[in-house]
Amino acid sequence: MEPLHPKLREALKRAHPDLTDEDIDRFEELQALRFEFDPIKDADKIRELDLERAELIRRTMPRYKEVARAFAAQVAAPKPRRVPKVEIKRHDAADE
Amino acid sequence: MAATTGLIQRLTWSEDVSSACVFIGPSPDSAEIFLIQLRSSDSEWVRGYKKSMIHLLTKAQAAGYEVSVEHPEDNAELTSVTFGEFDICPIGRAVHNDFYSVSGAGIPEDAELVFESDSVMVTVTPDLVRSHWVFVAELPSAIPVGRNMVRLQAPGWSSDAVPVDVSAGPPATVRMLYSGASKSKPYTIAFVANPAIEAEAGGSFSADPVLTNRPGFHDAVAYCLRNLLTVTEGLLRQDDIDARIRFVAIFDSTLGVSDANSLAHELNPNLMETRRDKLNAFLARYSEVADVVFVLHGSTTHDRATAWYSTDDAAKPDTTYTYDGTNRVHGHFASIPGSTAVPISVNQTGLTALHEFGHAASDFNNGKVNDLYVDGVGSGFVVNKKARAKSTDPIPNNFGSYQGTNYQSDQNRDAIGYPNTWTSYHLVLIDPTRPNMMDNYWLAFDDPLRCRLDHLTYDWFSDRLKAKIFR
């Protein structure tokens, strides 16, 4: 799982003044743990972890989605699309 | 025996005399005429040989390749036909705004692609250059449609020029970006434009916006390839092993919204996971089999990348190794490919593609490579993390052994440091000044793209990848 960007962590704490780093770390740990179980063989365990994650969000970070979307928009906004450098020379121009 | 070399200006078949007539020379007005005649007195072998020569001439004419022909001094009947060999090979059709690749050997890292037609010369700076491969994410539409000669050039170096026919479209649905090892099942990494997304609650599906954003898909594939093959961590390019890896991209804009077409699932609050049980069947529709699949999606609400490990096929051959004295295996083939869901809006300043590949290319049963930015070690066999009984216990100097070699622990976790509540600890880093690429690379003091692995995971992963790549 992509690690939590430190700026998103700060934004989450700003949006939830009672939120602690320990809460976020616990949430991150549950998310990472979820992906260690095989979704084909261990679906029940994954469901259990998802319920625990959902409860933790509801209790400590109810504005998570809103904050994450604002952060994503901020990160995505300045990204220039990479276009290959192209140089064109006309043969008739080169001959002149 | 006389020899003539040149372009085929004209090739005709005369039924009356059972002969192919070929005009070879620099232009239609200054071409020599040669014959290949099928005689009733020819043996079956000779007849077959002559037909092969005609077939070769037909191919060479269509491709615009120069040919060399041999014939007796005193007559024009051909005895042999050969193509000149090129030192580069364009991969697939040249189509505006589609991917374009050229393979070769010893290609300088500052090589550019040059397309030359009757009217213009267009020089294109590639998105990726490896010594064996030049890759462009979108072939510029400034290249004239029709016959062009393409070559690679760098200061003081140039490849052969190869004729290619450039078209305005349509772009391919399945595009081989690089062929990899010439074998029936080369190690394959697939990039798939996800057709549909399963909603958080499950059971309902919607169209993935990536299918209406082909340029975004191409841009994300280019980012993933640069991340895998050109950042400081050279796991995938050591000893040029990437020359044996096949890369393929699938973008099928005709697909509708359905369970079978949904390769991604939204997860609360902003994660996207692959639906790994759908991948093999989806790829099989395009006659593809992959070891790792990048599911590239267009969601802007669930844009945090995740990955599922591979499941090696236990019924197929493997390579044994020892870890902490226990015998284990690197499976040569996957029964379910490793997979990762990555948004096309991915922050390209990060190491997300390589980090997720690190999870996806490891295995549920034969060794998991886990996130190092959280404390838990989880269950099963984890390669890159261990835990103490208590957080106050000292971190052991010796982390463990792989193939009989001991590896040290990372006492400091580079500059990040272990929180004092953590029981887990990591391996000594290749670059002790920056986070492990499986840790929080966003915390690198300078550039996340410079983060590397630890020594043991690098060695373990090298062996695992080589076991698969050389299978």
Coordinates of N, CA and C in Angstrom, one line a residue, chain B residues 289-365:
Chain B
V289 N -0.9 -14.0 -20.5 CA -0.6 -14.6 -19.2 C 0.4 -13.7 -18.5
A290 N 0.2 -13.3 -17.3 CA 1.1 -12.3 -16.7 C 1.6 -12.8 -15.3
D291 N 2.8 -12.4 -14.9 CA 3.3 -12.6 -13.6 C 2.9 -11.5 -12.6
V292 N 2.9 -10.3 -13.1 CA 2.4 -9.2 -12.3 C 1.6 -8.3 -13.2
V293 N 0.4 -7.8 -12.6 CA -0.5 -7.0 -13.4 C -0.6 -5.6 -12.7
F294 N -0.4 -4.6 -13.5 CA -0.7 -3.2 -13.0 C -2.1 -2.9 -13.5
V295 N -3.1 -2.8 -12.6 CA -4.4 -2.3 -13.0 C -4.5 -0.8 -12.8
L296 N -4.4 -0.1 -13.9 CA -4.4 1.3 -13.9 C -5.8 1.8 -14.0
H297 N -6.2 2.7 -13.1 CA -7.6 3.1 -13.1 C -7.7 4.6 -13.0
G298 N -8.9 5.1 -13.2 CA -9.1 6.6 -13.3 C -9.9 7.2 -12.2
S299 N -10.0 6.4 -11.1 CA -10.8 7.0 -9.9 C -10.0 8.1 -9.3
T300 N -10.7 9.2 -9.0 CA -10.1 10.3 -8.2 C -10.5 10.3 -6.8
T301 N -11.4 9.4 -6.4 CA -11.8 9.3 -5.0 C -11.1 8.2 -4.3
H302 N -10.7 7.2 -5.0 CA -10.0 6.0 -4.3 C -8.7 5.9 -5.1
D303 N -7.8 6.8 -4.7 CA -6.6 6.9 -5.5 C -5.3 6.5 -4.7
R304 N -5.5 5.8 -3.6 CA -4.3 5.3 -2.9 C -4.1 3.9 -3.3
A305 N -2.8 3.7 -3.8 CA -2.5 2.4 -4.4 C -2.3 1.3 -3.4
T306 N -2.7 0.1 -3.8 CA -2.5 -1.1 -3.0 C -2.0 -2.3 -3.9
A307 N -1.7 -3.3 -3.2 CA -1.2 -4.5 -4.0 C -1.6 -5.8 -3.3
W308 N -1.7 -6.8 -4.1 CA -1.8 -8.2 -3.6 C -0.6 -9.0 -4.0
Y309 N -0.1 -9.8 -3.1 CA 1.1 -10.7 -3.5 C 0.6 -11.6 -4.6
S310 N 1.6 -12.3 -5.2 CA 1.4 -13.4 -6.2 C 1.0 -14.6 -5.4
T311 N 0.4 -15.6 -6.1 CA 0.4 -16.9 -5.6 C 1.1 -17.8 -6.6
D312 N 2.3 -18.3 -6.1 CA 3.1 -19.2 -7.0 C 2.3 -20.5 -7.3
D313 N 2.5 -21.0 -8.4 CA 1.9 -22.3 -8.8 C 2.8 -23.4 -8.2
A314 N 2.3 -24.1 -7.2 CA 3.0 -25.1 -6.4 C 3.2 -26.4 -7.3
A315 N 2.4 -26.5 -8.3 CA 2.5 -27.7 -9.2 C 3.5 -27.6 -10.2
K316 N 4.1 -26.4 -10.4 CA 5.1 -26.2 -11.4 C 6.5 -26.1 -10.8
P317 N 7.6 -26.2 -11.6 CA 8.9 -26.2 -11.1 C 9.2 -25.0 -10.2
D318 N 10.2 -25.2 -9.3 CA 10.7 -24.1 -8.4 C 12.2 -24.2 -8.2
T319 N 12.7 -23.2 -7.5 CA 14.1 -23.2 -7.1 C 14.1 -23.1 -5.6
T320 N 14.9 -23.9 -5.0 CA 14.9 -24.0 -3.5 C 15.9 -22.9 -3.0
Y321 N 15.6 -22.5 -1.7 CA 16.6 -21.6 -1.0 C 16.4 -21.8 0.5
T322 N 17.3 -21.3 1.3 CA 17.1 -21.4 2.7 C 17.1 -20.0 3.3
Y323 N 16.2 -19.9 4.3 CA 16.0 -18.6 5.0 C 16.0 -19.0 6.5
D324 N 16.9 -18.4 7.2 CA 17.0 -18.8 8.6 C 17.0 -20.3 8.8
G325 N 17.7 -21.0 7.9 CA 17.9 -22.4 8.0 C 16.8 -23.3 7.5
T326 N 15.7 -22.6 7.2 CA 14.5 -23.4 6.7 C 14.5 -23.5 5.2
N327 N 14.2 -24.6 4.6 CA 14.1 -24.8 3.2 C 12.8 -24.2 2.6
R328 N 13.0 -23.3 1.6 CA 11.8 -22.7 1.0 C 12.0 -22.7 -0.5
V329 N 11.0 -22.2 -1.3 CA 11.1 -22.2 -2.7 C 10.7 -20.9 -3.3
H330 N 11.3 -20.6 -4.5 CA 10.8 -19.6 -5.4 C 10.1 -20.3 -6.5
G331 N 8.8 -20.1 -6.6 CA 8.0 -20.8 -7.6 C 8.3 -20.1 -9.0
H332 N 8.4 -20.9 -10.0 CA 8.8 -20.3 -11.3 C 7.6 -19.7 -12.0
F333 N 6.4 -20.1 -11.7 CA 5.2 -19.6 -12.4 C 4.2 -19.2 -11.3
A334 N 3.3 -18.3 -11.7 CA 2.2 -17.9 -10.8 C 0.9 -18.6 -11.2
S335 N 0.2 -19.0 -10.2 CA -1.2 -19.5 -10.5 C -2.1 -18.3 -10.5
I336 N -1.9 -17.3 -9.6 CA -2.6 -16.0 -9.7 C -1.5 -15.0 -9.7
P337 N -1.5 -14.1 -10.7 CA -0.4 -13.1 -10.7 C -0.5 -12.1 -9.6
G338 N 0.7 -11.6 -9.2 CA 0.7 -10.5 -8.3 C 0.0 -9.3 -9.0
S339 N -0.5 -8.4 -8.2 CA -1.3 -7.3 -8.8 C -1.3 -6.0 -8.0
T340 N -1.4 -4.9 -8.6 CA -1.5 -3.7 -7.9 C -2.5 -2.7 -8.7
A341 N -3.2 -2.0 -7.9 CA -4.2 -1.0 -8.4 C -3.5 0.4 -8.3
V342 N -3.2 1.0 -9.4 CA -2.5 2.3 -9.3 C -3.4 3.3 -10.1
P343 N -3.6 4.5 -9.5 CA -4.4 5.5 -10.3 C -3.6 6.2 -11.4
I344 N -4.2 6.5 -12.5 CA -3.4 7.2 -13.5 C -3.0 8.6 -13.0
S345 N -3.7 9.1 -12.0 CA -3.3 10.4 -11.4 C -2.2 10.3 -10.4
V346 N -1.5 9.1 -10.3 CA -0.5 8.8 -9.3 C 0.5 10.0 -9.2
N347 N 0.9 10.3 -8.0 CA 2.0 11.3 -7.8 C 3.3 10.8 -8.4
Q348 N 3.7 11.4 -9.5 CA 4.9 10.8 -10.2 C 6.2 11.2 -9.6
T349 N 6.2 11.9 -8.5 CA 7.4 12.2 -7.8 C 7.8 11.1 -6.9
G350 N 6.9 10.1 -6.7 CA 7.1 9.1 -5.7 C 7.5 7.7 -6.4
L351 N 7.7 6.8 -5.5 CA 8.2 5.4 -5.8 C 7.0 4.4 -5.8
T352 N 5.8 4.9 -6.0 CA 4.6 4.1 -5.8 C 4.7 2.8 -6.7
A353 N 5.0 2.9 -8.0 CA 4.9 1.8 -8.8 C 5.9 0.7 -8.4
L354 N 7.2 1.1 -8.1 CA 8.2 0.1 -7.7 C 7.8 -0.5 -6.3
H355 N 7.4 0.4 -5.4 CA 7.0 -0.1 -4.1 C 5.9 -1.1 -4.2
E356 N 4.9 -0.9 -5.0 CA 3.7 -1.8 -5.1 C 4.2 -3.1 -5.8
F357 N 5.1 -2.9 -6.8 CA 5.7 -4.1 -7.4 C 6.4 -5.0 -6.4
G358 N 7.0 -4.3 -5.4 CA 7.7 -5.0 -4.4 C 6.8 -6.0 -3.6
H359 N 5.6 -5.5 -3.4 CA 4.6 -6.4 -2.7 C 4.1 -7.5 -3.8
A360 N 3.7 -7.0 -4.9 CA 3.0 -7.8 -5.9 C 3.9 -9.0 -6.4
A361 N 5.2 -8.7 -6.5 CA 6.1 -9.7 -7.1 C 6.6 -10.7 -6.0
S362 N 6.2 -10.4 -4.7 CA 6.5 -11.4 -3.6 C 5.3 -12.3 -3.6
D363 N 5.2 -13.2 -2.5 CA 4.3 -14.3 -2.6 C 3.6 -14.6 -1.3
F364 N 2.3 -14.9 -1.4 CA 1.5 -15.2 -0.2 C 2.2 -16.4 0.6
N365 N 2.7 -17.4 -0.1 CA 3.2 -18.6 0.6 C 4.7 -18.6 0.7

